[in-house]
Structure formats: structure tokens, C-alpha cells
């Protein structure tokens, strides 16, 4: 009996160590690299963009907006509801449509402040590959993908900051946009 209960206790201890290690990893993944760092963002009121907003004449809907800056960056076009991952030499490595949140960041340049592998979204949906980069009126703004793969239109009565994308696009964003990566938001 002593032998089997000692094996049982050893198993419980190992399980507890694994659980604590997992929780410690989750906590470290959600904390910003520098707790005093804040995203550089101009003050503005939140708004929901109109779908398929204005484009530059003669420009394809998939073309990178000209006013999106230079260098390695994530570009988010509010009116087009589209993201571009831009690598070295201003080469677009991926572009995809997104579902905007009800609270949007004003146009400007930001930096990724924190990331989480999986959490519950502000709308209660389980999300993954969360890449946060702004805060508007107390609402944290970031890119994410719903674990269940859905892209529902957000409830306009709720203030949410999750810019949702398909899971494959979320995987690409997660690999591309690490803490301190540049995010450029254009109208």
C-alpha cells in the first residue's frame, strides 16, 4: 500500500508542477516587456469605420496604402478592414481582411505592447494569438483570432477592442508581430 500511494503522490506532485509551470508561462506571455511602456497614440474619439471606404484612385483593394510608412510593420486600414504584414524592403508578405472592433484606434503609429497565446476576449469568445498595440478610452485594442474560427460582427452596444481575423491569418500575425513591432493604422 505504501508503495502505490507514494507513486500516486509523486504523480500528483508532477501534475502540480506542470500546472504551475503552465500558469507561469501564461502570465509571462500576457505581461508587457516594460510595464511602464505605453503605446504612442494621438488622442481621438473611437469610431466604427464604414465598410469599403474610400481608396486612392486607380489603387487595387489589395495594394498596400501609400501613406503607411516605411520598414518592417503591420499596416491596418480602418476603412478597408484589411491588414498587411510588410517585411524588409517594404515587401508585403501577407494581406487579409479583418472584422474590426467597435472601438478603433485613431490613425497613427503604434508598437505592439503585449501578446497572449490564448485568453477570453472582451466579448466572452475564446481567442488565440492576441497582439495588443493600443488603448482607447480604457479599451485595449489588438488583433486576434477566435478559436472556434468565427468572424462575427461585433455588438455595437458593447465597447470591444478585438480586431478579429481567420485562424491562419492569426497564426501569421503571431509569428510576425512580436513585442515592440511597429503597427501603422491608416484611415
PDB file of N, CA and C in Angstrom, residues 9-45:
ATOM      1  N   UNK A   9       1.203   9.964  -4.998  1.00  0.00           N
ATOM      2  CA  UNK A   9       1.635  11.287  -4.529  1.00  0.00           C
ATOM      3  C   UNK A   9       2.662  11.874  -5.503  1.00  0.00           C
ATOM      4  N   UNK A  10       3.564  11.079  -5.999  1.00  0.00           N
ATOM      5  CA  UNK A  10       4.561  11.554  -6.963  1.00  0.00           C
ATOM      6  C   UNK A  10       3.867  12.028  -8.242  1.00  0.00           C
ATOM      7  N   UNK A  11       2.849  11.293  -8.678  1.00  0.00           N
ATOM      8  CA  UNK A  11       2.094  11.693  -9.866  1.00  0.00           C
ATOM      9  C   UNK A  11       1.370  13.013  -9.659  1.00  0.00           C
ATOM     10  N   UNK A  12       0.745  13.161  -8.499  1.00  0.00           N
ATOM     11  CA  UNK A  12       0.067  14.429  -8.177  1.00  0.00           C
ATOM     12  C   UNK A  12       1.059  15.584  -8.116  1.00  0.00           C
ATOM     13  N   UNK A  13       2.204  15.342  -7.535  1.00  0.00           N
ATOM     14  CA  UNK A  13       3.230  16.383  -7.440  1.00  0.00           C
ATOM     15  C   UNK A  13       3.709  16.795  -8.830  1.00  0.00           C
ATOM     16  N   UNK A  14       3.942  15.834  -9.681  1.00  0.00           N
ATOM     17  CA  UNK A  14       4.383  16.139 -11.050  1.00  0.00           C
ATOM     18  C   UNK A  14       3.314  16.928 -11.796  1.00  0.00           C
ATOM     19  N   UNK A  15       2.052  16.535 -11.632  1.00  0.00           N
ATOM     20  CA  UNK A  15       0.957  17.256 -12.288  1.00  0.00           C
ATOM     21  C   UNK A  15       0.879  18.692 -11.777  1.00  0.00           C
ATOM     22  N   UNK A  16       1.063  18.884 -10.482  1.00  0.00           N
ATOM     23  CA  UNK A  16       1.022  20.233  -9.898  1.00  0.00           C
ATOM     24  C   UNK A  16       2.163  21.098 -10.434  1.00  0.00           C
ATOM     25  N   UNK A  17       3.351  20.524 -10.561  1.00  0.00           N
ATOM     26  CA  UNK A  17       4.497  21.262 -11.085  1.00  0.00           C
ATOM     27  C   UNK A  17       4.239  21.687 -12.534  1.00  0.00           C
ATOM     28  N   UNK A  18       3.671  20.785 -13.337  1.00  0.00           N
ATOM     29  CA  UNK A  18       3.349  21.102 -14.725  1.00  0.00           C
ATOM     30  C   UNK A  18       2.309  22.214 -14.780  1.00  0.00           C
ATOM     31  N   UNK A  19       1.270  22.134 -13.951  1.00  0.00           N
ATOM     32  CA  UNK A  19       0.212  23.153 -13.943  1.00  0.00           C
ATOM     33  C   UNK A  19       0.771  24.515 -13.545  1.00  0.00           C
ATOM     34  N   UNK A  20       1.604  24.552 -12.528  1.00  0.00           N
ATOM     35  CA  UNK A  20       2.204  25.823 -12.097  1.00  0.00           C
ATOM     36  C   UNK A  20       3.113  26.380 -13.191  1.00  0.00           C
ATOM     37  N   UNK A  21       3.880  25.528 -13.840  1.00  0.00           N
ATOM     38  CA  UNK A  21       4.740  25.975 -14.938  1.00  0.00           C
ATOM     39  C   UNK A  21       3.934  26.560 -16.084  1.00  0.00           C
ATOM     40  N   UNK A  22       2.816  25.901 -16.426  1.00  0.00           N
ATOM     41  CA  UNK A  22       1.950  26.397 -17.498  1.00  0.00           C
ATOM     42  C   UNK A  22       1.361  27.758 -17.125  1.00  0.00           C
ATOM     43  N   UNK A  23       0.872  27.888 -15.900  1.00  0.00           N
ATOM     44  CA  UNK A  23       0.291  29.169 -15.460  1.00  0.00           C
ATOM     45  C   UNK A  23       1.351  30.275 -15.433  1.00  0.00           C
ATOM     46  N   UNK A  24       2.565  29.942 -15.038  1.00  0.00           N
ATOM     47  CA  UNK A  24       3.643  30.937 -15.038  1.00  0.00           C
ATOM     48  C   UNK A  24       3.958  31.380 -16.454  1.00  0.00           C
ATOM     49  N   UNK A  25       3.976  30.426 -17.401  1.00  0.00           N
ATOM     50  CA  UNK A  25       4.210  30.775 -18.802  1.00  0.00           C
ATOM     51  C   UNK A  25       3.109  31.693 -19.315  1.00  0.00           C
ATOM     52  N   UNK A  26       1.833  31.352 -19.027  1.00  0.00           N
ATOM     53  CA  UNK A  26       0.721  32.186 -19.479  1.00  0.00           C
ATOM     54  C   UNK A  26       0.833  33.593 -18.922  1.00  0.00           C
ATOM     55  N   UNK A  27       1.175  33.714 -17.641  1.00  0.00           N
ATOM     56  CA  UNK A  27       1.304  35.031 -17.027  1.00  0.00           C
ATOM     57  C   UNK A  27       2.427  35.828 -17.677  1.00  0.00           C
ATOM     58  N   UNK A  28       3.538  35.186 -17.969  1.00  0.00           N
ATOM     59  CA  UNK A  28       4.654  35.915 -18.579  1.00  0.00           C
ATOM     60  C   UNK A  28       4.340  36.305 -20.016  1.00  0.00           C
ATOM     61  N   UNK A  29       3.530  35.511 -20.715  1.00  0.00           N
ATOM     62  CA  UNK A  29       3.191  35.817 -22.104  1.00  0.00           C
ATOM     63  C   UNK A  29       2.235  36.999 -22.202  1.00  0.00           C
ATOM     64  N   UNK A  30       1.454  37.257 -21.145  1.00  0.00           N
ATOM     65  CA  UNK A  30       0.485  38.350 -21.196  1.00  0.00           C
ATOM     66  C   UNK A  30       1.032  39.653 -20.630  1.00  0.00           C
ATOM     67  N   UNK A  31       2.148  39.612 -19.944  1.00  0.00           N
ATOM     68  CA  UNK A  31       2.706  40.830 -19.367  1.00  0.00           C
ATOM     69  C   UNK A  31       3.545  41.572 -20.398  1.00  0.00           C
ATOM     70  N   UNK A  32       3.413  42.924 -20.432  1.00  0.00           N
ATOM     71  CA  UNK A  32       4.253  43.680 -21.359  1.00  0.00           C
ATOM     72  C   UNK A  32       5.722  43.566 -20.960  1.00  0.00           C
ATOM     73  N   UNK A  33       6.603  43.695 -21.942  1.00  0.00           N
ATOM     74  CA  UNK A  33       8.041  43.619 -21.672  1.00  0.00           C
ATOM     75  C   UNK A  33       8.470  44.720 -20.707  1.00  0.00           C
ATOM     76  N   UNK A  34       7.868  45.888 -20.824  1.00  0.00           N
ATOM     77  CA  UNK A  34       8.180  47.018 -19.959  1.00  0.00           C
ATOM     78  C   UNK A  34       6.863  47.550 -19.423  1.00  0.00           C
ATOM     79  N   UNK A  35       6.624  47.360 -18.131  1.00  0.00           N
ATOM     80  CA  UNK A  35       5.341  47.741 -17.555  1.00  0.00           C
ATOM     81  C   UNK A  35       5.100  49.244 -17.588  1.00  0.00           C
ATOM     82  N   UNK A  36       6.140  50.035 -17.779  1.00  0.00           N
ATOM     83  CA  UNK A  36       5.955  51.483 -17.858  1.00  0.00           C
ATOM     84  C   UNK A  36       5.730  51.948 -19.288  1.00  0.00           C
ATOM     85  N   UNK A  37       5.869  51.037 -20.259  1.00  0.00           N
ATOM     86  CA  UNK A  37       5.715  51.417 -21.670  1.00  0.00           C
ATOM     87  C   UNK A  37       4.255  51.627 -22.008  1.00  0.00           C
ATOM     88  N   UNK A  38       3.980  52.646 -22.779  1.00  0.00           N
ATOM     89  CA  UNK A  38       2.630  52.924 -23.254  1.00  0.00           C
ATOM     90  C   UNK A  38       2.706  53.124 -24.752  1.00  0.00           C
ATOM     91  N   UNK A  39       1.657  52.701 -25.446  1.00  0.00           N
ATOM     92  CA  UNK A  39       1.614  52.904 -26.895  1.00  0.00           C
ATOM     93  C   UNK A  39       1.539  54.396 -27.190  1.00  0.00           C
ATOM     94  N   UNK A  40       2.284  54.817 -28.200  1.00  0.00           N
ATOM     95  CA  UNK A  40       2.239  56.212 -28.619  1.00  0.00           C
ATOM     96  C   UNK A  40       1.044  56.375 -29.532  1.00  0.00           C
ATOM     97  N   UNK A  41       0.047  57.095 -29.044  1.00  0.00           N
ATOM     98  CA  UNK A  41      -1.156  57.266 -29.837  1.00  0.00           C
ATOM     99  C   UNK A  41      -1.721  58.658 -29.645  1.00  0.00           C
ATOM    100  N   UNK A  42      -2.123  59.298 -30.726  1.00  0.00           N
ATOM    101  CA  UNK A  42      -2.757  60.584 -30.590  1.00  0.00           C
ATOM    102  C   UNK A  42      -4.143  60.418 -29.980  1.00  0.00           C
ATOM    103  N   UNK A  43      -4.605  61.418 -29.238  1.00  0.00           N
ATOM    104  CA  UNK A  43      -5.924  61.365 -28.635  1.00  0.00           C
ATOM    105  C   UNK A  43      -6.986  61.561 -29.708  1.00  0.00           C
ATOM    106  N   UNK A  44      -8.009  60.739 -29.655  1.00  0.00           N
ATOM    107  CA  UNK A  44      -9.123  60.863 -30.591  1.00  0.00           C
ATOM    108  C   UNK A  44     -10.275  60.037 -30.074  1.00  0.00           C
ATOM    109  N   UNK A  45     -11.448  60.275 -30.592  1.00  0.00           N
ATOM    110  CA  UNK A  45     -12.599  59.508 -30.151  1.00  0.00           C
ATOM    111  C   UNK A  45     -12.711  58.238 -30.981  1.00  0.00           C
TER     112      UNK A  45
END
